[in-house]
PDB file of C-alpha atoms in Angstrom:
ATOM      1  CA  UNK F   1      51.773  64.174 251.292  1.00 52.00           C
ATOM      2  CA  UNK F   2      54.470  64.937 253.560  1.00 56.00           C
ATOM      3  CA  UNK F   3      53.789  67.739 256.527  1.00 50.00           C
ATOM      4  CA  UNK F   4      55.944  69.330 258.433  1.00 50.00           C
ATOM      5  CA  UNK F   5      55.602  70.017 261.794  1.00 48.00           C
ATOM      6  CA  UNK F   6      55.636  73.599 262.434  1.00 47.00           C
ATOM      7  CA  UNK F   7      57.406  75.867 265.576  1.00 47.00           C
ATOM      8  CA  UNK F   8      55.123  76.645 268.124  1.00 48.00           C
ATOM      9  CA  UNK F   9      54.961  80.819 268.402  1.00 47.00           C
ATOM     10  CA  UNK F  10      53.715  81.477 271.560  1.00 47.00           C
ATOM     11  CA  UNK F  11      55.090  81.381 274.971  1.00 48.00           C
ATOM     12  CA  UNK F  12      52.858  79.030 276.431  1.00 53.00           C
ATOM     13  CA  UNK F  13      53.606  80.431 280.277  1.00 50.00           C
ATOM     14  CA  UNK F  14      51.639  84.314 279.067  1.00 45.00           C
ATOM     15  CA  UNK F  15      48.278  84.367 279.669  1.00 47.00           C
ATOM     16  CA  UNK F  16      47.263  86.216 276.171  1.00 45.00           C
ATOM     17  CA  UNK F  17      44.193  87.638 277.801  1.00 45.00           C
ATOM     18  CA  UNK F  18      46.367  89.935 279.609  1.00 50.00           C
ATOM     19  CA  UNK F  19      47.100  93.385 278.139  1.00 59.00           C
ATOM     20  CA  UNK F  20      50.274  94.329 277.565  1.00 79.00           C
ATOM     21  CA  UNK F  21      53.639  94.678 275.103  1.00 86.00           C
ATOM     22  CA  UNK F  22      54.389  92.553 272.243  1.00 89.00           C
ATOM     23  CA  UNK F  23      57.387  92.282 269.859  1.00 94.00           C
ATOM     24  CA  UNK F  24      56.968  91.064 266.791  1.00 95.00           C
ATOM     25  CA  UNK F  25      59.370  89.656 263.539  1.00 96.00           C
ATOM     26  CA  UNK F  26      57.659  88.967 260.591  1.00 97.00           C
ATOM     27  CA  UNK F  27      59.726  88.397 257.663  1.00 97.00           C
ATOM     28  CA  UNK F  28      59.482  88.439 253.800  1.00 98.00           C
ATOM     29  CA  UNK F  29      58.923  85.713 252.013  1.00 96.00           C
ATOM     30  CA  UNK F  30      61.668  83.523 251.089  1.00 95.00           C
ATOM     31  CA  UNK F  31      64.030  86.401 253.088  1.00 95.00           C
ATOM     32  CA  UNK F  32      63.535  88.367 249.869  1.00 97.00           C
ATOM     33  CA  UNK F  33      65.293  92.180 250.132  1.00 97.00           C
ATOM     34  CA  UNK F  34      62.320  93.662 249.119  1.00 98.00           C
ATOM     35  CA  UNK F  35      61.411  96.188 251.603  1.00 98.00           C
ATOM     36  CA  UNK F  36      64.443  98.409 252.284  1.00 97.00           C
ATOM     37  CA  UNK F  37      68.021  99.344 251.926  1.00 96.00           C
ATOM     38  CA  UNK F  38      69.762 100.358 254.725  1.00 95.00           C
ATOM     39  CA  UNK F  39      72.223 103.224 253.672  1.00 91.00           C
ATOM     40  CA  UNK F  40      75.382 105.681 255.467  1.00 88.00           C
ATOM     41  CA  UNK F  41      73.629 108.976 255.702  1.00 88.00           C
ATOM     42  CA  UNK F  42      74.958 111.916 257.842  1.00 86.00           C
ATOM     43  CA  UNK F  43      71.229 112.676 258.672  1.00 86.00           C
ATOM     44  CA  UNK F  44      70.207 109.249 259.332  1.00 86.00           C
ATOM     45  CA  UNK F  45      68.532 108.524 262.507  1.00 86.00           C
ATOM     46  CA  UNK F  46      69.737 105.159 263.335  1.00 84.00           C
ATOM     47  CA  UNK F  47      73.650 105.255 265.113  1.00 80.00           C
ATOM     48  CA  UNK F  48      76.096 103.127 263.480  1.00 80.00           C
ATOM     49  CA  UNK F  49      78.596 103.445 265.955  1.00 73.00           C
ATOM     50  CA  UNK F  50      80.934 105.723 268.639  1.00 63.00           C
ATOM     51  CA  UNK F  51      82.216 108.212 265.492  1.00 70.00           C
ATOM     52  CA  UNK F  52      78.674 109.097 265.498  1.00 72.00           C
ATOM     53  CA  UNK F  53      78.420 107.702 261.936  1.00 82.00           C
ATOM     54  CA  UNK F  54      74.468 107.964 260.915  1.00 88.00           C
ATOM     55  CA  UNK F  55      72.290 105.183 259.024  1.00 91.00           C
ATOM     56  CA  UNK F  56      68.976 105.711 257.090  1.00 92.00           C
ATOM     57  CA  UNK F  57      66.375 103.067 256.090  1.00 94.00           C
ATOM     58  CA  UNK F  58      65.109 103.567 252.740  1.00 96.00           C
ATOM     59  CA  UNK F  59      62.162 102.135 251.913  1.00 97.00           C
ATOM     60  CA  UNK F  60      60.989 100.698 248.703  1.00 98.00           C
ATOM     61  CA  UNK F  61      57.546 100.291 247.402  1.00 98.00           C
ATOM     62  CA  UNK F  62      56.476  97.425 249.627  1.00 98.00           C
ATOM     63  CA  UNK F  63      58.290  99.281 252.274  1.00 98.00           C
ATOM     64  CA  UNK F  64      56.304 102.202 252.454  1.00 98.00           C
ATOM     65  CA  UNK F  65      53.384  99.955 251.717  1.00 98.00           C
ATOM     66  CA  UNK F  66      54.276  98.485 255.370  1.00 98.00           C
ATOM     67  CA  UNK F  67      54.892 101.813 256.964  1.00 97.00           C
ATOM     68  CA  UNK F  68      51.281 103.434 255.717  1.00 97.00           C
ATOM     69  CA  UNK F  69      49.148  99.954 257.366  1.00 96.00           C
ATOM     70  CA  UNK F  70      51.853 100.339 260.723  1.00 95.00           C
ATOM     71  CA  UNK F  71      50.702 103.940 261.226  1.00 93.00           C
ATOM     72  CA  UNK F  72      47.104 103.037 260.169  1.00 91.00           C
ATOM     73  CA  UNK F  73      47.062 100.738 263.129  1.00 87.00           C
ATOM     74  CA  UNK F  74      47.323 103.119 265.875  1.00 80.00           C
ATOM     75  CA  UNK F  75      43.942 104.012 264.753  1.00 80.00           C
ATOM     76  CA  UNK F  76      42.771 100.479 266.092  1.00 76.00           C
ATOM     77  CA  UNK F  77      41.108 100.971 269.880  1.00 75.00           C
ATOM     78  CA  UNK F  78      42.715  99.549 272.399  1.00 77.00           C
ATOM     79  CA  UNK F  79      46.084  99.038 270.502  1.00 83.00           C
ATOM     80  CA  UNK F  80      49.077 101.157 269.342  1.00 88.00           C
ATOM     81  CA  UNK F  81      52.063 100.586 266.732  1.00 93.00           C
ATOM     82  CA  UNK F  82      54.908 101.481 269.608  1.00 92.00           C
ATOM     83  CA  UNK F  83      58.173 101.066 267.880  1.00 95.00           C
ATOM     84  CA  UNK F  84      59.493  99.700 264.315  1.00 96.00           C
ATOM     85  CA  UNK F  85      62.274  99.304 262.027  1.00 97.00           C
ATOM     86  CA  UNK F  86      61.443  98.035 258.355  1.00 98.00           C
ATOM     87  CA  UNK F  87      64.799  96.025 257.621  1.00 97.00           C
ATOM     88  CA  UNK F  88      65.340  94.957 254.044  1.00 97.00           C
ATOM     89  CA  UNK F  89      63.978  91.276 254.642  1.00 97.00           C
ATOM     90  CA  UNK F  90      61.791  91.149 257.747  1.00 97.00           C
ATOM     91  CA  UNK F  91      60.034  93.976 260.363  1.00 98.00           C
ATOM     92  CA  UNK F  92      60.679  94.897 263.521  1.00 97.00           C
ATOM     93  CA  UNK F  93      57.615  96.171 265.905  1.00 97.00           C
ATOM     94  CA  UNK F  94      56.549  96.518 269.476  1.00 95.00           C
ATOM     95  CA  UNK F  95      52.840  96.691 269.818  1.00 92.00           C
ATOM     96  CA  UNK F  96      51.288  97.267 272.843  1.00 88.00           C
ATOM     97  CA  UNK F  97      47.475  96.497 273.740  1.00 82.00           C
ATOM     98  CA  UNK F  98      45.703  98.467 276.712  1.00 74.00           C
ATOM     99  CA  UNK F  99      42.175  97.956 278.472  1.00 62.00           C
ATOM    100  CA  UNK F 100      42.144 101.807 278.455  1.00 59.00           C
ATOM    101  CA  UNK F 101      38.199 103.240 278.296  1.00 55.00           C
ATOM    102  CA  UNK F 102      37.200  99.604 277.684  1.00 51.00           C
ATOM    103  CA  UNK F 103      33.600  98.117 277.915  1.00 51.00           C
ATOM    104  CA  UNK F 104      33.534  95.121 280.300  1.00 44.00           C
ATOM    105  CA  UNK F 105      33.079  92.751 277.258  1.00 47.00           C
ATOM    106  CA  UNK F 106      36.473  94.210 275.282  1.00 53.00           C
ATOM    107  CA  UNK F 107      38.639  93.212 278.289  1.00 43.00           C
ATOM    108  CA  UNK F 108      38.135  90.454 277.657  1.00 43.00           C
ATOM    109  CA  UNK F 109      39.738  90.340 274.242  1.00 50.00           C
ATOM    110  CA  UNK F 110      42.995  91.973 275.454  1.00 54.00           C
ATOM    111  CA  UNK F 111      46.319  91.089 273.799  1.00 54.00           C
ATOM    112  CA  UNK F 112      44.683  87.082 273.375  1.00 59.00           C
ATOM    113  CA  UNK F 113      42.694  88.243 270.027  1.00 71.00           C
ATOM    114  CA  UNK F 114      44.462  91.684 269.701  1.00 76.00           C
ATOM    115  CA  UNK F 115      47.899  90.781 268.375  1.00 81.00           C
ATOM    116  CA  UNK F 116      46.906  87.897 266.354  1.00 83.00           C
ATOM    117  CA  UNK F 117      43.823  89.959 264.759  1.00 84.00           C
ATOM    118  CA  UNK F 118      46.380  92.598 264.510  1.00 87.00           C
ATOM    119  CA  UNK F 119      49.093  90.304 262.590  1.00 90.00           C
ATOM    120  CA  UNK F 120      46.665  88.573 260.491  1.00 91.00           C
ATOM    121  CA  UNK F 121      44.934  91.545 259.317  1.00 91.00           C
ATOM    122  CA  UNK F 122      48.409  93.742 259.007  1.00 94.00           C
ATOM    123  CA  UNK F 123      49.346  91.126 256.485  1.00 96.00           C
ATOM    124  CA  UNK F 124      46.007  90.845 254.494  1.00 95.00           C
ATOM    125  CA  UNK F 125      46.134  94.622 254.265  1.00 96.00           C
ATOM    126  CA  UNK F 126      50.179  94.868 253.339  1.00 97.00           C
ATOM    127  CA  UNK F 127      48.749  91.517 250.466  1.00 97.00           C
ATOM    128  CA  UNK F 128      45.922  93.169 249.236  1.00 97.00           C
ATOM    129  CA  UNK F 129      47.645  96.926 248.655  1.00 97.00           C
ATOM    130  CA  UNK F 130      50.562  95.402 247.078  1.00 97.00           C
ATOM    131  CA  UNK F 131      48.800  93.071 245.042  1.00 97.00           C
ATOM    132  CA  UNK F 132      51.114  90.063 245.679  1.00 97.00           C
ATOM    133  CA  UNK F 133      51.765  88.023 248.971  1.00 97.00           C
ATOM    134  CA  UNK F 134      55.117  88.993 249.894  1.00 97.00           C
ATOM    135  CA  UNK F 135      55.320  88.547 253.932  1.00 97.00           C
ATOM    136  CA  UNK F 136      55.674  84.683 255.133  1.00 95.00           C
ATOM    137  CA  UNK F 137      52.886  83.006 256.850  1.00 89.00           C
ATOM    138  CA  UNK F 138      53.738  83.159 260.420  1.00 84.00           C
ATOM    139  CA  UNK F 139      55.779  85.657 262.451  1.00 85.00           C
ATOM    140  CA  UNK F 140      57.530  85.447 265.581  1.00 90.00           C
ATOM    141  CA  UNK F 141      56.271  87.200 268.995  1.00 87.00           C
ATOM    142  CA  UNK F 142      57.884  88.032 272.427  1.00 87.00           C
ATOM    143  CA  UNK F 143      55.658  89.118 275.071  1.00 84.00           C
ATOM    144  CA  UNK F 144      57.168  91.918 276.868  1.00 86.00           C
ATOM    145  CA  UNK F 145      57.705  90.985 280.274  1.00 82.00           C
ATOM    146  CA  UNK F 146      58.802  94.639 281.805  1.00 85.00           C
ATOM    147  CA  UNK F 147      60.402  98.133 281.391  1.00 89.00           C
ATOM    148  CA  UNK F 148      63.488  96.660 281.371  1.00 93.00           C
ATOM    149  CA  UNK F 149      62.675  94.391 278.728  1.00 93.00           C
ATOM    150  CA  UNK F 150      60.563  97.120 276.762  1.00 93.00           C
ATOM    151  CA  UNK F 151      63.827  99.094 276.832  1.00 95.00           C
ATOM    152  CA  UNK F 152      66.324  96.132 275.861  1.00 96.00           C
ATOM    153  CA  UNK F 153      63.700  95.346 272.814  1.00 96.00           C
ATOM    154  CA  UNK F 154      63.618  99.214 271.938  1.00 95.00           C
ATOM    155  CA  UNK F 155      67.517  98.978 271.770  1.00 95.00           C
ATOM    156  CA  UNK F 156      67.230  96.182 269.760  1.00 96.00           C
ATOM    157  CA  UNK F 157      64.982  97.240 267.276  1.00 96.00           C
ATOM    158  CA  UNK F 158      67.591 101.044 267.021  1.00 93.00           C
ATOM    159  CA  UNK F 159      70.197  98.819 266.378  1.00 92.00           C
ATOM    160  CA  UNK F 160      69.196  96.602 264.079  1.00 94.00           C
ATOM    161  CA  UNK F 161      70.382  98.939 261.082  1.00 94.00           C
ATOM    162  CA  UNK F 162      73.984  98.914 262.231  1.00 92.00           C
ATOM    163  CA  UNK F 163      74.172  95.183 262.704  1.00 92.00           C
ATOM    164  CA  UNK F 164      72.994  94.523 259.256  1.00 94.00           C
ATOM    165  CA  UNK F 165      74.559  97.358 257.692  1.00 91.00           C
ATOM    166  CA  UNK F 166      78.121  95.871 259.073  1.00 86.00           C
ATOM    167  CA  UNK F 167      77.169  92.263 257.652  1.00 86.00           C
ATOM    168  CA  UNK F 168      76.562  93.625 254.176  1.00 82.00           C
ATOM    169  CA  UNK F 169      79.913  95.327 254.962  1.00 76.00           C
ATOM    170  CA  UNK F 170      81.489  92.212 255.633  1.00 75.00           C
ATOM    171  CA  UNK F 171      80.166  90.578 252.947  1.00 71.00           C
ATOM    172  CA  UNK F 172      81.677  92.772 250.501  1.00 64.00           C
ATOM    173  CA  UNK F 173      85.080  92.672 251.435  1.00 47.00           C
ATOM    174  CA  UNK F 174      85.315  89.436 251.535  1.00 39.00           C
TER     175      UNK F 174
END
């Protein structure tokens, strides 16, 4: 049996213990479309560009799925859903662990167990609602290094709409 080695995921110059920011991609399996369509809507919230044209994510089944366990997490202690975008193939989120009103002990746990628990169990929730695996395995994660970066990652994550939106454009006109 053959085995692949696999990427490693985690900036090995963080100390994980510390609390903080974290952005995280986590993508559908085999890059499947199966979570939303990004669509031109005068309402929309995400900016498409200087004409002030609009985009709106529309979420499908497993879409909304992902939104309802997102907003369930803020519920967590010690950790809140910051920022998403639910693309058609893969999630955008910044997540952000504090030692706010924390017992000695929970410090200790800090963005080190927080962020995986939080991935791992986002996942088996997303899994076990939709009745079918449909998120790959692993994920990616940036630790967020400072305001600046929290910002530039915020921007990213708001314009992530138009920059697939004009690729499916492309793609059709070709």
């Amino acid at each position: 049996m053959e085995y692949t080695l696999r990427k490693r995921l985690r900036w090995e110059y963080w100390n994980y213990n510390n609390s903080g920011s974290c952005f995280l991609t986590i993508c559908t399996k085999a890059r499947e479309k199966c979570l939303s369509r990004i669509r031109s809507d005068p309402n929309g919230i995400y900016p498409y560009d200087s004409d002030d044209h609009r985009l709106s994510v529309e979420l499908t089944e497993y879409g909304r799925i992902v939104e309802r366990v997102l907003q369930g997490a803020n519920k967590v202690k010690g950790l809140s859903v910051d920022h998403y975008v639910i693309m058609p193939d893969h999630i955008h989120v910044i997540v952000t662990v504090t030692g706010e009103n924390w017992e000695e002990k929970e410090i200790e746990k800090a963005v080190h167990e927080k962020v995986p628990k939080f991935l791992s169990s986002f996942k088996t929730l997303c899994h076990k609602t939709a009745g079918e695996k449909f998120l790959q395995r692993s994920g990616y994660d940036h630790v967020i290094r400072n305001h600046r970066d929290y910002e530039e990652t915020v921007y990213y994550i708001n314009r992530n709409p138009a920059r697939w939106y004009h690729r499916e454009l492309d793609g059709k006109e070709q």
